[in-house]
XYZ file of C-alpha atoms in Angstrom:
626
model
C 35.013 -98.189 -64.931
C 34.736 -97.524 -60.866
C 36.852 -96.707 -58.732
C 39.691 -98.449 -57.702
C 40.670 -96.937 -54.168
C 41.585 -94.210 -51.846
C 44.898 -92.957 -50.708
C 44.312 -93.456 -46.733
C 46.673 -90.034 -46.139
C 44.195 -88.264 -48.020
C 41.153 -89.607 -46.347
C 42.796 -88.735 -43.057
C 43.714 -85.500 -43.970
C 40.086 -84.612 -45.295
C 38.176 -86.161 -42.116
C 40.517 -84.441 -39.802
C 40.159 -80.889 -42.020
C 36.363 -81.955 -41.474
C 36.624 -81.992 -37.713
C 38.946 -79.105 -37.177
C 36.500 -77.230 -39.133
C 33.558 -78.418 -37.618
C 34.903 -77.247 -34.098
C 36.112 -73.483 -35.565
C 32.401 -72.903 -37.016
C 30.445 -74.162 -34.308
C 32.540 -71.854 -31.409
C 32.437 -69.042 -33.371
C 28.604 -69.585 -34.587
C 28.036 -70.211 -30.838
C 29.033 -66.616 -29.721
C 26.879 -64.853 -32.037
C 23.876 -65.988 -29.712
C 24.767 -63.004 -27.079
C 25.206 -60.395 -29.251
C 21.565 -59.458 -30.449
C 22.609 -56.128 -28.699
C 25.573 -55.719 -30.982
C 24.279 -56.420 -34.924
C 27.708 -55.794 -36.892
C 29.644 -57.763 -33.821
C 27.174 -60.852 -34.200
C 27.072 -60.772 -38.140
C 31.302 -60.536 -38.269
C 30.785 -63.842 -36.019
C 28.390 -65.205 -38.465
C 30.817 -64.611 -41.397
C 33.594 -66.173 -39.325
C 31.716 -69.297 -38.467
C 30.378 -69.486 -42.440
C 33.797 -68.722 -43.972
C 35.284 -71.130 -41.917
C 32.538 -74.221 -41.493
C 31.904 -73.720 -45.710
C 35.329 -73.539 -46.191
C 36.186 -76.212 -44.177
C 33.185 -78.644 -45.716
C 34.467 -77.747 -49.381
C 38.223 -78.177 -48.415
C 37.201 -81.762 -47.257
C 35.364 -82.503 -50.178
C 37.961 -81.478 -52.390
C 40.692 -83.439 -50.447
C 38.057 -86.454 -50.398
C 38.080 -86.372 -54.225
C 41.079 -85.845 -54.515
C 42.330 -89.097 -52.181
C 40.378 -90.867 -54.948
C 42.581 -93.469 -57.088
C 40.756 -93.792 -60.533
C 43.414 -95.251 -62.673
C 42.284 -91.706 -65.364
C 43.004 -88.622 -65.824
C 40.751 -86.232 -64.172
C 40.197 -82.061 -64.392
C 38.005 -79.235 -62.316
C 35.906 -76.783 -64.162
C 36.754 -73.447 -62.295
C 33.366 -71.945 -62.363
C 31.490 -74.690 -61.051
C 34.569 -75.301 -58.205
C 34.297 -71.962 -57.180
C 30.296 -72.067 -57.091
C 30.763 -75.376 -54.986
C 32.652 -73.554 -51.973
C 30.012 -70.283 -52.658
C 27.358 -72.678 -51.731
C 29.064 -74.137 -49.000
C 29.810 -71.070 -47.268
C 26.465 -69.009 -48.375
C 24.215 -71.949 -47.097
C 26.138 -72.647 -43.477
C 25.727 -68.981 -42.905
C 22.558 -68.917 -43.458
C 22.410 -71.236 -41.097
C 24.346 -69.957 -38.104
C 22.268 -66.702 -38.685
C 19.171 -68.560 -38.244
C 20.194 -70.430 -35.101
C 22.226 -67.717 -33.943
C 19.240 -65.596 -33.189
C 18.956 -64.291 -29.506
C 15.260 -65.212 -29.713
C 15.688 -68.493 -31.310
C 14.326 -71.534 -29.519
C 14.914 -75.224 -29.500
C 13.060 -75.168 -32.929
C 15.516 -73.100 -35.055
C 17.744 -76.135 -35.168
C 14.643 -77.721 -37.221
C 15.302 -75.520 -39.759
C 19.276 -74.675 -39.912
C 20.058 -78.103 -39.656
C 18.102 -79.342 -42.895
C 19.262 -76.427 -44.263
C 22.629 -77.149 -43.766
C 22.652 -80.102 -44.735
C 21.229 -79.886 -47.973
C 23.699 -77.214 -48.898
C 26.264 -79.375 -47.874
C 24.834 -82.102 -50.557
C 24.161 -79.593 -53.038
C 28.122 -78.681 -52.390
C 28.990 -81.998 -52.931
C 27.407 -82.445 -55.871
C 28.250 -79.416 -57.752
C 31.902 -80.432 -57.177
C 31.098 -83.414 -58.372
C 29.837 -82.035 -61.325
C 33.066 -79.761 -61.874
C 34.534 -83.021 -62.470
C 36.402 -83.392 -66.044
C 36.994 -87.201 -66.862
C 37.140 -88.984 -70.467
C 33.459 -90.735 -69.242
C 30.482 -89.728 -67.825
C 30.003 -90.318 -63.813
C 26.693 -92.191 -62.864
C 24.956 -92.455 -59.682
C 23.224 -95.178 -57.427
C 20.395 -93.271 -56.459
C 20.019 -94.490 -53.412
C 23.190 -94.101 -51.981
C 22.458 -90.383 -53.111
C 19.423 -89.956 -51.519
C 21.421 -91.503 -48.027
C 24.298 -89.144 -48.734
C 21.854 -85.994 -48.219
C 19.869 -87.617 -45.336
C 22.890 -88.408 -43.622
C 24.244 -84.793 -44.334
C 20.830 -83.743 -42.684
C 20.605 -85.625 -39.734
C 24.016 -84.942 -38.524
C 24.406 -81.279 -39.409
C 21.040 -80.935 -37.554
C 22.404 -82.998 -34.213
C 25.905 -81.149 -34.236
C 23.691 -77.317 -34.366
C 21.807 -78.947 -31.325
C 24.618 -79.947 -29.279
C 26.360 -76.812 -30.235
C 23.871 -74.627 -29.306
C 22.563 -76.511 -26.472
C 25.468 -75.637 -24.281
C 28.877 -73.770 -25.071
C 30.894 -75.934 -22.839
C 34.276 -77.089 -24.171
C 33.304 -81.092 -24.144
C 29.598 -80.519 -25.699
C 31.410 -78.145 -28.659
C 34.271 -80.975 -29.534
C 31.050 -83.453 -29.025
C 30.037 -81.312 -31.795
C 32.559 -81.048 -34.110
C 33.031 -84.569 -34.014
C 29.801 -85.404 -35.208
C 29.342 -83.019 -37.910
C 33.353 -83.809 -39.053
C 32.608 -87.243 -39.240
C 29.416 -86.825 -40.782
C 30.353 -84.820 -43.490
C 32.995 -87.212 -44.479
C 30.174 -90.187 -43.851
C 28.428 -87.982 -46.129
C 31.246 -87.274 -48.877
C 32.061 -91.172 -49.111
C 28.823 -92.488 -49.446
C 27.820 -90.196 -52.091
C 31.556 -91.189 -53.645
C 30.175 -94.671 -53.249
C 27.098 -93.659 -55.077
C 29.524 -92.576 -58.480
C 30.088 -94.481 -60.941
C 32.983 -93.376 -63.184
C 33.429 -94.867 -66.677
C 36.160 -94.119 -69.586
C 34.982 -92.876 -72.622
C 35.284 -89.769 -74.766
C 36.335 -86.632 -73.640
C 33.248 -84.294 -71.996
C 33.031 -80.530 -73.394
C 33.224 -78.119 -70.640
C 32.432 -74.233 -70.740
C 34.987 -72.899 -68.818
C 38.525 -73.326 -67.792
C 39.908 -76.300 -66.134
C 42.207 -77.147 -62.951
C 44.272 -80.233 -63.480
C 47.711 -80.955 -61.802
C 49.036 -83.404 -59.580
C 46.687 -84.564 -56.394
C 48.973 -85.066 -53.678
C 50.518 -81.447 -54.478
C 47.032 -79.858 -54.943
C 45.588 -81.794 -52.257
C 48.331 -80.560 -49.689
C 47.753 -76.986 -51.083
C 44.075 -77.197 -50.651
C 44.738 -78.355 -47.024
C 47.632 -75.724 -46.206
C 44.925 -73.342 -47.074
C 42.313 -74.174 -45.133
C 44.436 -74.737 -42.496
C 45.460 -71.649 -42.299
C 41.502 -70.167 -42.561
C 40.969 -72.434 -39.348
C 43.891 -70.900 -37.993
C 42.856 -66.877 -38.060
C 39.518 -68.447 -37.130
C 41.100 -70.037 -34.113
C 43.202 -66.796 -33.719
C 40.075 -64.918 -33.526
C 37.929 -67.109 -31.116
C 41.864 -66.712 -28.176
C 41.403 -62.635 -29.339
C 37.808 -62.666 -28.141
C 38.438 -64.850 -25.196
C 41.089 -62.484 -23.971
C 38.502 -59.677 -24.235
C 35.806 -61.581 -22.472
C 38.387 -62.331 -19.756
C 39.179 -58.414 -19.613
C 35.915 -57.824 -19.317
C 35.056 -60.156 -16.544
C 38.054 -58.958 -14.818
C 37.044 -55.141 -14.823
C 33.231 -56.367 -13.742
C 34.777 -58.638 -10.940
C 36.481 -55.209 -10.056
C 33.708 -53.325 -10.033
C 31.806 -55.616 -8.173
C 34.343 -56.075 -5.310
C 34.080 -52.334 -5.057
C 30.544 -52.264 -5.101
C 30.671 -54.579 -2.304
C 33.113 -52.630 -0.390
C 31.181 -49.339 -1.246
C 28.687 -50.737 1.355
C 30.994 -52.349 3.995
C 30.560 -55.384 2.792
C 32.492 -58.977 2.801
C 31.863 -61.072 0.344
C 31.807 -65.371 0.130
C 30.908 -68.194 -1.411
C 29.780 -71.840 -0.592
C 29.816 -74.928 -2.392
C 26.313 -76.234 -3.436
C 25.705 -77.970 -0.276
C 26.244 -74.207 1.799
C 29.673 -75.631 2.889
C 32.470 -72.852 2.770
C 35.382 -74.307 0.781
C 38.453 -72.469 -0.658
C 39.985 -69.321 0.030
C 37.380 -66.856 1.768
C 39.343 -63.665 2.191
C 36.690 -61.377 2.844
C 35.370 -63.642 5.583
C 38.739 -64.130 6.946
C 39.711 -60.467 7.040
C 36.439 -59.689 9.298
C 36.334 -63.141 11.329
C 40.396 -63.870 11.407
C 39.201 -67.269 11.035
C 41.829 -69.641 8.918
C 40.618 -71.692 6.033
C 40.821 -75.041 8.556
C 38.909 -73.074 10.745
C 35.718 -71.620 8.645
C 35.440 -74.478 6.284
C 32.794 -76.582 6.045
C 30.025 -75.163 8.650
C 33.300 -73.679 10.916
C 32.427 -70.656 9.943
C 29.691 -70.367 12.978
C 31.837 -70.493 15.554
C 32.666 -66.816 14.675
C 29.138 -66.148 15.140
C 27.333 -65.402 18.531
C 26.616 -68.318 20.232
C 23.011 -67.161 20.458
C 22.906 -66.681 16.843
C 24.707 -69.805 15.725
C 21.714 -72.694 15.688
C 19.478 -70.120 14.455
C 21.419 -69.178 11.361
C 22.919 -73.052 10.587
C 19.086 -74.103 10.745
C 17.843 -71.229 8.637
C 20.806 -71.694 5.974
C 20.380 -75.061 5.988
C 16.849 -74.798 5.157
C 17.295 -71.873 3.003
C 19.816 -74.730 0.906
C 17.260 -77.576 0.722
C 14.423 -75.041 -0.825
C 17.174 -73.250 -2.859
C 15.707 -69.946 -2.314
C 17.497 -66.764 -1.273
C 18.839 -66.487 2.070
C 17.942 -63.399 3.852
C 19.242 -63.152 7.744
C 21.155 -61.004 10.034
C 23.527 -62.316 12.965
C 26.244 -60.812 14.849
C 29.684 -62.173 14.151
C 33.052 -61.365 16.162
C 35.283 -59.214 14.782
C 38.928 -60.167 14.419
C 39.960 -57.403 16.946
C 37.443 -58.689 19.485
C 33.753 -57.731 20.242
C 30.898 -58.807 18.122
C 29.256 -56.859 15.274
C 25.999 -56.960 13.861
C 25.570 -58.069 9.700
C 23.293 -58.254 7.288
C 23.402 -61.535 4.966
C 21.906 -62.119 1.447
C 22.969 -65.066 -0.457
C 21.722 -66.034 -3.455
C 22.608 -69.727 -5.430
C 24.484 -69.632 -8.807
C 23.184 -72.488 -11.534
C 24.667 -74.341 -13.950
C 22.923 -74.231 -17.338
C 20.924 -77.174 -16.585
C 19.433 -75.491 -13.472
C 21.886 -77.301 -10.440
C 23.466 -75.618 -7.747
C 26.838 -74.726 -8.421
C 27.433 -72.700 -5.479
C 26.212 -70.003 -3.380
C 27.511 -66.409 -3.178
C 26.929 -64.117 -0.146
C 27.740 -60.709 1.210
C 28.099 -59.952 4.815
C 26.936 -56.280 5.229
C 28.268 -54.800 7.974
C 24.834 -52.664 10.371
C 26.234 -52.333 13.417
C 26.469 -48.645 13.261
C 22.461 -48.688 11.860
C 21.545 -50.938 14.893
C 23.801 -48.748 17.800
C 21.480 -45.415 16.070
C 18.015 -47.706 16.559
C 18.913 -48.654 19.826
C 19.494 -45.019 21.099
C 16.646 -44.394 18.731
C 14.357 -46.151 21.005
C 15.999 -45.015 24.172
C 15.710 -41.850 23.127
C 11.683 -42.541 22.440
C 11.312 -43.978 25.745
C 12.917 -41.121 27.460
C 10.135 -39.279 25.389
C 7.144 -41.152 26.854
C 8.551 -40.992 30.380
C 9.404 -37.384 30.378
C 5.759 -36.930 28.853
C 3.933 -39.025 30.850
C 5.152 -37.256 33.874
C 5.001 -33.745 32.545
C 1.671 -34.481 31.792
C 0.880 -36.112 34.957
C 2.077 -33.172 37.087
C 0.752 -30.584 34.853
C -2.575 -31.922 35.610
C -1.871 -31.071 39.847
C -1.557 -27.017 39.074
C -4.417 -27.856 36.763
C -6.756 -28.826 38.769
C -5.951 -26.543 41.329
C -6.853 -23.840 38.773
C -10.133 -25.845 38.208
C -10.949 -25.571 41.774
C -10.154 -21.634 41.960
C -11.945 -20.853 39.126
C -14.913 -22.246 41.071
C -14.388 -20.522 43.881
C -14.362 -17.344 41.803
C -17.859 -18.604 39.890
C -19.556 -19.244 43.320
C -18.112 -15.655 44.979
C -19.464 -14.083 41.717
C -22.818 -13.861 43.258
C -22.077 -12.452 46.393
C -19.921 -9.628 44.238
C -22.861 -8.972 42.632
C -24.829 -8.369 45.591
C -22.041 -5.892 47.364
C -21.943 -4.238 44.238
C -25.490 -3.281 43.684
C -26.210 0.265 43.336
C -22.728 1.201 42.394
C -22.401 2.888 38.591
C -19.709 0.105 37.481
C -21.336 -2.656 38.728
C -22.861 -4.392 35.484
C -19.095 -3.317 33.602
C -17.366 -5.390 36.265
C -19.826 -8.450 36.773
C -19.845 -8.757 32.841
C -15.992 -8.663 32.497
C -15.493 -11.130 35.308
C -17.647 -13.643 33.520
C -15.768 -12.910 30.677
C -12.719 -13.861 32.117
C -13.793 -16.480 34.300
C -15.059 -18.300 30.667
C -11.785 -17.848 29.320
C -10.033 -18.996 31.869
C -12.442 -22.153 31.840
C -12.082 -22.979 28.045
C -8.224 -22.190 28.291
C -8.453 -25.025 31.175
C -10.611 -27.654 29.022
C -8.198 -27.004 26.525
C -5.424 -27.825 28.138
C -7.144 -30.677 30.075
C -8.088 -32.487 26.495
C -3.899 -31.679 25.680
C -2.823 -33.268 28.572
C -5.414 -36.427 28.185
C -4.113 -36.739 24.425
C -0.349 -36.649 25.444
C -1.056 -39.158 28.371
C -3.025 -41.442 25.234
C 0.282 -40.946 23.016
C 2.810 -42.148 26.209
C 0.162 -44.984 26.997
C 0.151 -46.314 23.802
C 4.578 -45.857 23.383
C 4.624 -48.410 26.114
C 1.820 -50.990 25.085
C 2.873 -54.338 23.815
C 1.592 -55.088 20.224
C 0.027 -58.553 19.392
C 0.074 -59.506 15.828
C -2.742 -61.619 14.443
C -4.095 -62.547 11.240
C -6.635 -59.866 10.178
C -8.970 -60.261 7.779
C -9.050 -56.101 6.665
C -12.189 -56.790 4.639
C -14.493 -57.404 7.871
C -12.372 -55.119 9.699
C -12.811 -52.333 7.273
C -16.405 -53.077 7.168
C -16.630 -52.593 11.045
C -15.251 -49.776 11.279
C -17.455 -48.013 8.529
C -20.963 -49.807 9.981
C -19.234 -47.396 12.950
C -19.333 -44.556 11.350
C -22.684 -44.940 9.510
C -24.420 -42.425 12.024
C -21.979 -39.721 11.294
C -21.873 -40.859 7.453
C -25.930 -40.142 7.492
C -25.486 -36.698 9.043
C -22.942 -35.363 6.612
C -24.878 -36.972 3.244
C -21.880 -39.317 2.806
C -21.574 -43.244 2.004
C -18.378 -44.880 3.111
C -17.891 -47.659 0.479
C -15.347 -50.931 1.286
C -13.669 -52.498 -1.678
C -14.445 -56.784 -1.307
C -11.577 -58.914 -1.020
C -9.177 -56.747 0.242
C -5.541 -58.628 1.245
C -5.098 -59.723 4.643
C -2.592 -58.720 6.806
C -1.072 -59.821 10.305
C -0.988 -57.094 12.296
C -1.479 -55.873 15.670
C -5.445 -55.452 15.790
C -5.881 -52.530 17.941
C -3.704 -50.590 16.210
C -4.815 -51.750 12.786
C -8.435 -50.395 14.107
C -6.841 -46.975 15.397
C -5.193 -46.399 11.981
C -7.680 -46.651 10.027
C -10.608 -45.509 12.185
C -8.870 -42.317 12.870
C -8.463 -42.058 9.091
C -12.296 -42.898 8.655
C -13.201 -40.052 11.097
C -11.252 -37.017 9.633
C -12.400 -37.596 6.032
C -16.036 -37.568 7.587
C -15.107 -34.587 9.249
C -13.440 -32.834 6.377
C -16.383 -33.554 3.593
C -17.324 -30.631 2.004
C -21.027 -29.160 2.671
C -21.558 -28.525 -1.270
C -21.780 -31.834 -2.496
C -22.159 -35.185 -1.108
C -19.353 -36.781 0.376
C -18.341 -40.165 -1.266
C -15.745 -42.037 1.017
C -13.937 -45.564 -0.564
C -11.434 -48.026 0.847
C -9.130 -49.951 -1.462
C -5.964 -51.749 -1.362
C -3.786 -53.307 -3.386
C -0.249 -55.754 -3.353
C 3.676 -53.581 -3.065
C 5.757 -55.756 -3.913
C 5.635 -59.622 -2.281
C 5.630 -58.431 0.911
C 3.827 -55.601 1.722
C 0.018 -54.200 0.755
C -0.984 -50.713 0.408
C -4.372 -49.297 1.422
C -6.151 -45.802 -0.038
C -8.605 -44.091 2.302
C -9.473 -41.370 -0.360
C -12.653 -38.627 -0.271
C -13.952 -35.889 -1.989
C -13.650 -33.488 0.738
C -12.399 -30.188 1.056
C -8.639 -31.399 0.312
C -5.264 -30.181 1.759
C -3.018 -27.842 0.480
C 0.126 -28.824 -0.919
C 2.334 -26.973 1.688
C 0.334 -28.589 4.210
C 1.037 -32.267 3.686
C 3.940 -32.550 6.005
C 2.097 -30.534 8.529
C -0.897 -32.077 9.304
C 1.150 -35.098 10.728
C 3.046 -32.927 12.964
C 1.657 -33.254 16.760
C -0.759 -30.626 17.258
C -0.904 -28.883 14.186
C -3.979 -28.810 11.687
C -4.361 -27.185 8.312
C -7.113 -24.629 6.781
C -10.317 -23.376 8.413
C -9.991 -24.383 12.150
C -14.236 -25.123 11.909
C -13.928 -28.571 13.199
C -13.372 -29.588 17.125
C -9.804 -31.464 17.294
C -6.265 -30.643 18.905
C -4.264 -32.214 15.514
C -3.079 -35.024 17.456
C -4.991 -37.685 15.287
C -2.835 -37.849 12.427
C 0.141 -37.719 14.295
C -0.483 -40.899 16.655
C -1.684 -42.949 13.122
C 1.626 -41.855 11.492
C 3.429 -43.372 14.876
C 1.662 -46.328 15.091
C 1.825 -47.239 11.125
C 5.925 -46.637 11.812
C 5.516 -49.307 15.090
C 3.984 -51.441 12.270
C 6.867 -51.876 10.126
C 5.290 -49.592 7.352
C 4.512 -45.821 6.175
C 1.864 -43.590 5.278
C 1.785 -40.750 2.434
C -0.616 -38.017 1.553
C -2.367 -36.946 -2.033
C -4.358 -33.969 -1.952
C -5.689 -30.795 -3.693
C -7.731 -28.037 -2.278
C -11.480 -28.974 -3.593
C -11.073 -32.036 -4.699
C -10.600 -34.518 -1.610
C -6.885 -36.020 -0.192
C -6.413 -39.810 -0.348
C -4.226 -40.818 2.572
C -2.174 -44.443 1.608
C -0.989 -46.448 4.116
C 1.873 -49.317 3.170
C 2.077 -52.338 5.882
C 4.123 -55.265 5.856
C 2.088 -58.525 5.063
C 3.362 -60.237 8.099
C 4.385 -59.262 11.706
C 7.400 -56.631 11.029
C 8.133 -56.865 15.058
C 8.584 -59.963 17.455
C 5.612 -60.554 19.159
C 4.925 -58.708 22.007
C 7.837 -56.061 21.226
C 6.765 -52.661 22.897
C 6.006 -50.306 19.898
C 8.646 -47.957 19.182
C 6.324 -44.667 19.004
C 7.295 -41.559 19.110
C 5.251 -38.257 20.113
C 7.907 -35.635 18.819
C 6.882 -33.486 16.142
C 8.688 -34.776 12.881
């Protein structure tokens, strides 16, 4: 005999247990995802979501079963009911663990989702088998086979959508799938029973019989109540995830302050929209006045096109929006910001909106400005201390002469007299001090002159290709390589720059020239260029010899203006390495020092890859010691 109908209460009741369930699991198998960093947090998660989709599945099943009308009496064996909801929960778990994995990919759902949906058949069918009627129950087997393949296919497309995103819409998508496909599932493998009256079956253990609509409320007010601490659970974790997005908003607002900073936001078309406090409180703008692109008529009219057309453009290529601007101050008088904006995405990789900080560098900008007065005052006051240094100087030059030429006719009036040779040899003596003392300070006074010259030059920056530059500069040097036993080797393809050529050339020549001088007469001196990318921006290049090296104490030293290091064998006034360090500053970049007594320094210069002046900007040098 078949079955003669459902009780449609019933089959609500077990489709919307389904659902609810189906909704529970899937949020709370969802968070386990982030957790790979906290193992007991994301397996308590994985219980939840097992506990309450197996639960949920096996509740609905019962219920389903239950809503059956079969005109006969029917019983549940208690072992094999209880092993029914064991699978159900054991195999859904194992499920959620396996999708749940920080590394898994779009793949895992290939295997949790055929997993789960064969346990879910397998749960069916045990509690089909716990079943205690006077006749045996047969089965179509196709509509068993279409049970499980339905079970399959939809517990495999509600993990996808689940995991796919964890917004609210895609997770009740979700639920509603998987609810309705486990009940698609429980009724067509209903449909596939047959059950026929006949003798009483054996069964090993004990028995659950009572009425259905009782039993089937109890089973519901059960799992209801599962779904509900589940539910309970997934508000307690939301209120900690909103703590904890409170405290890092906090401590991001006060990193932002930390570093006088405002911060803002823009919709995905760079449009300020909303409240903007931060920009208020430094503009006094009001929101009808800084939304949309209002917000640059705080900003100095010379600045204004510049920065619309460069945030604008920044927007189209959705990159990261570096500038700087002045902006007037709500008290009056403009001040001078840093900006860096950066776009926040939506999980499928749009714009959502942009968020920016406005850093306030007015105070860095007032010291660079008297920074570079203060240089200039530098190269004036040296360029005319040197200049009228050299009018005493060469007045000394021209004594000195005088004294040469009258040495002669000393001589002469002297003859005969007993201290005649004492006095003629100590007046050459003196008259060659006095003329190296003057060279001396001649060469001084040409290298400070060189030093003011080049603070007021105007730099041009070109593309440089530092491979035939480099190669210049040691085909330069390959007399003075030959002399001291040395080869100057050139790495190929070295990165090109765009730099100032001139000073590119003094850098690096001046470099070139004190490692030749500096070789060590014991072995032969081995010289190499190399270079290598810093970052995106910037390339660093490694003069390095095998010379006599530099003591460590020394390395600050040596670019000090007019001091030099160890034996003083070697003509120079230590001015080299001081104007390199200046003019690699003027360039935007730095220059550092790696050296050990006997076994040769490697000087490392760091320049930008592109122009790190405007063109044609006098080069901020500076000739003090530092």
């Amino acid at each position: 005999m078949s079955s003669s109908g459902y009780s449609p209460a019933l089959v609500a009741l077990s489709v919307a247990i389904a659902i609810f369930a189906a909704y529970t699991a899937l949020d709370l198998g969802a968070r386990a995802r982030g957790l790979a960093g906290r193992p007991a947090l994301r397996w308590l998660w994985i219980a939840g979501a097992a506990v309450t989709m197996g639960g949920g599945i096996w509740a609905m099943h019962f219920v389903g079963m239950l809503a059956l009308e079969m005109g006969m009496p029917a019983a549940y064996d208690l072992g094999l009911t209880v092993l029914s909801f064991l699978i159900a929960v054991g195999v859904t778990g194992a499920a959620f663990a396996w999708v749940g994995r920080a590394a898994a990919g779009g793949g895992a759902v290939l295997v949790a989702g055929p997993l789960m949906g064969l346990g879910v058949g397998l749960m069916h069918y045990t509690g089909m088998a716990a079943m205690r009627m006077p006749g045996p129950i047969l089965y179509d087997p196709a509509l068993v086979v279409a049970s499980v393949v339905i079970a399959i296919l939809a517990a495999t497309a509600a993990l996808w959508l689940a995991f796919r995103h964890n917004s609210v819409p895609e997770k009740v998508a979700a639920a509603c799938v998987m609810g309705l496909a486990v009940s698609g599932m429980h009724y067509t493998g209903m449909a596939a029973a047959t059950f026929t009256a006949g003798a009483a079956h054996d069964h090993a253990g004990p028995a659950i019989a009572g009425a259905q609509p009782y039993l089937a409320v109890g089973v519901a007010g059960a799992t209801f109540l599962i779904l509900f601490v589940g539910m309970l659970a997934i508000a307690v974790d939301q209120h900690r995830i909103q703590g904890e997005l409170a405290a890092s908003e906090a401590r991001f607002r006060a990193a932002i302050a930390a570093v006088r900073g405002v911060l803002w936001t823009n919709d995905a078309q760079g449009r300020m929209v909303g409240p903007q406090p931060g920009w208020a409180a430094i503009t006094g703008q009001t929101p009808e006045e800084y939304k949309g692109f209002g917000w640059a008529d705080a900003v100095h009219p010379d600045d204004a096109a510049p920065s619309i057309a460069a945030w604008n453009e920044t927007v189209a290529a959705r990159q990261t929006f570096v500038f700087e601007h002045r902006v007037r101050a709500k008290e009056g008088g403009y001040r001078h910001y840093a900006i860096r904006a950066v776009p926040v995405l939506n999980d499928d990789g749009a714009i959502r909106e942009w968020v920016g900080v406005h850093t306030d560098i007015t105070a860095q900008r007032e010291a660079e400005a008297e920074l570079r007065e203060s240089n200039e005052e530098i190269q004036r006051y040296a360029y005319i201390v040197s200049h009228d240094l050299r009018a005493p100087l060469v007045n000394i030059m021209g004594f000195t002469s005088e004294l040469a030429e009258t040495r002669s006719e000393l001589r002469a009036t002297l003859a005969g007299h007993p201290q005649a040779e004492r006095i003629d040899a100590e007046m050459g003596e003196a008259l060659g001090f006095i003329g190296a003392a003057v060279t001396r300070m001649e060469r001084l006074i040409a290298a400070i002159l060189k030093l003011s010259r080049e603070g007021r030059r105007r730099f041009e920056p070109e593309p440089l290709d530092m491979t035939a530059l480099m190669r210049r500069l040691a085909d330069a040097t390959r007399h003075q390589a030959g002399t001291r036993n040395a080869t100057v080797s050139v790495a190929p393809d070295l990165p090109e720059i765009v730099a100032d050529r001139l000073a590119v050339e003094q850098i690096f020549g001046n470099l070139l020239d004190n490692a030749l001088k500096y070789l060590d007469d014991g072995r032969p001196g081995r010289i190499t260029i190399t270079a290598e990318a810093s970052g995106a921006d910037r390339v660093r290049f490694a003069v390095a010899d095998n010379g006599r090296g530099i003591s460590r104490n020394d390395h600050v030293r040596v670019f000090e203006l007019f001091r030099r290091s160890g034996p003083q064998d070697r003509p120079g006034e230590g001015i080299g390495l001081a104007h390199v360090k200046a003019l690699v500053r003027a360039l935007g970049g730095r220059i550092d020092l790696a050296s050990e007594p006997g076994q040769g320094s490697t000087f490392t210069v760091t320049l930008p890859r592109g122009p790190s002046m405007e063109r044609g900007a006098p080069a901020p040098l500076s000739i003090a010691a530092e």
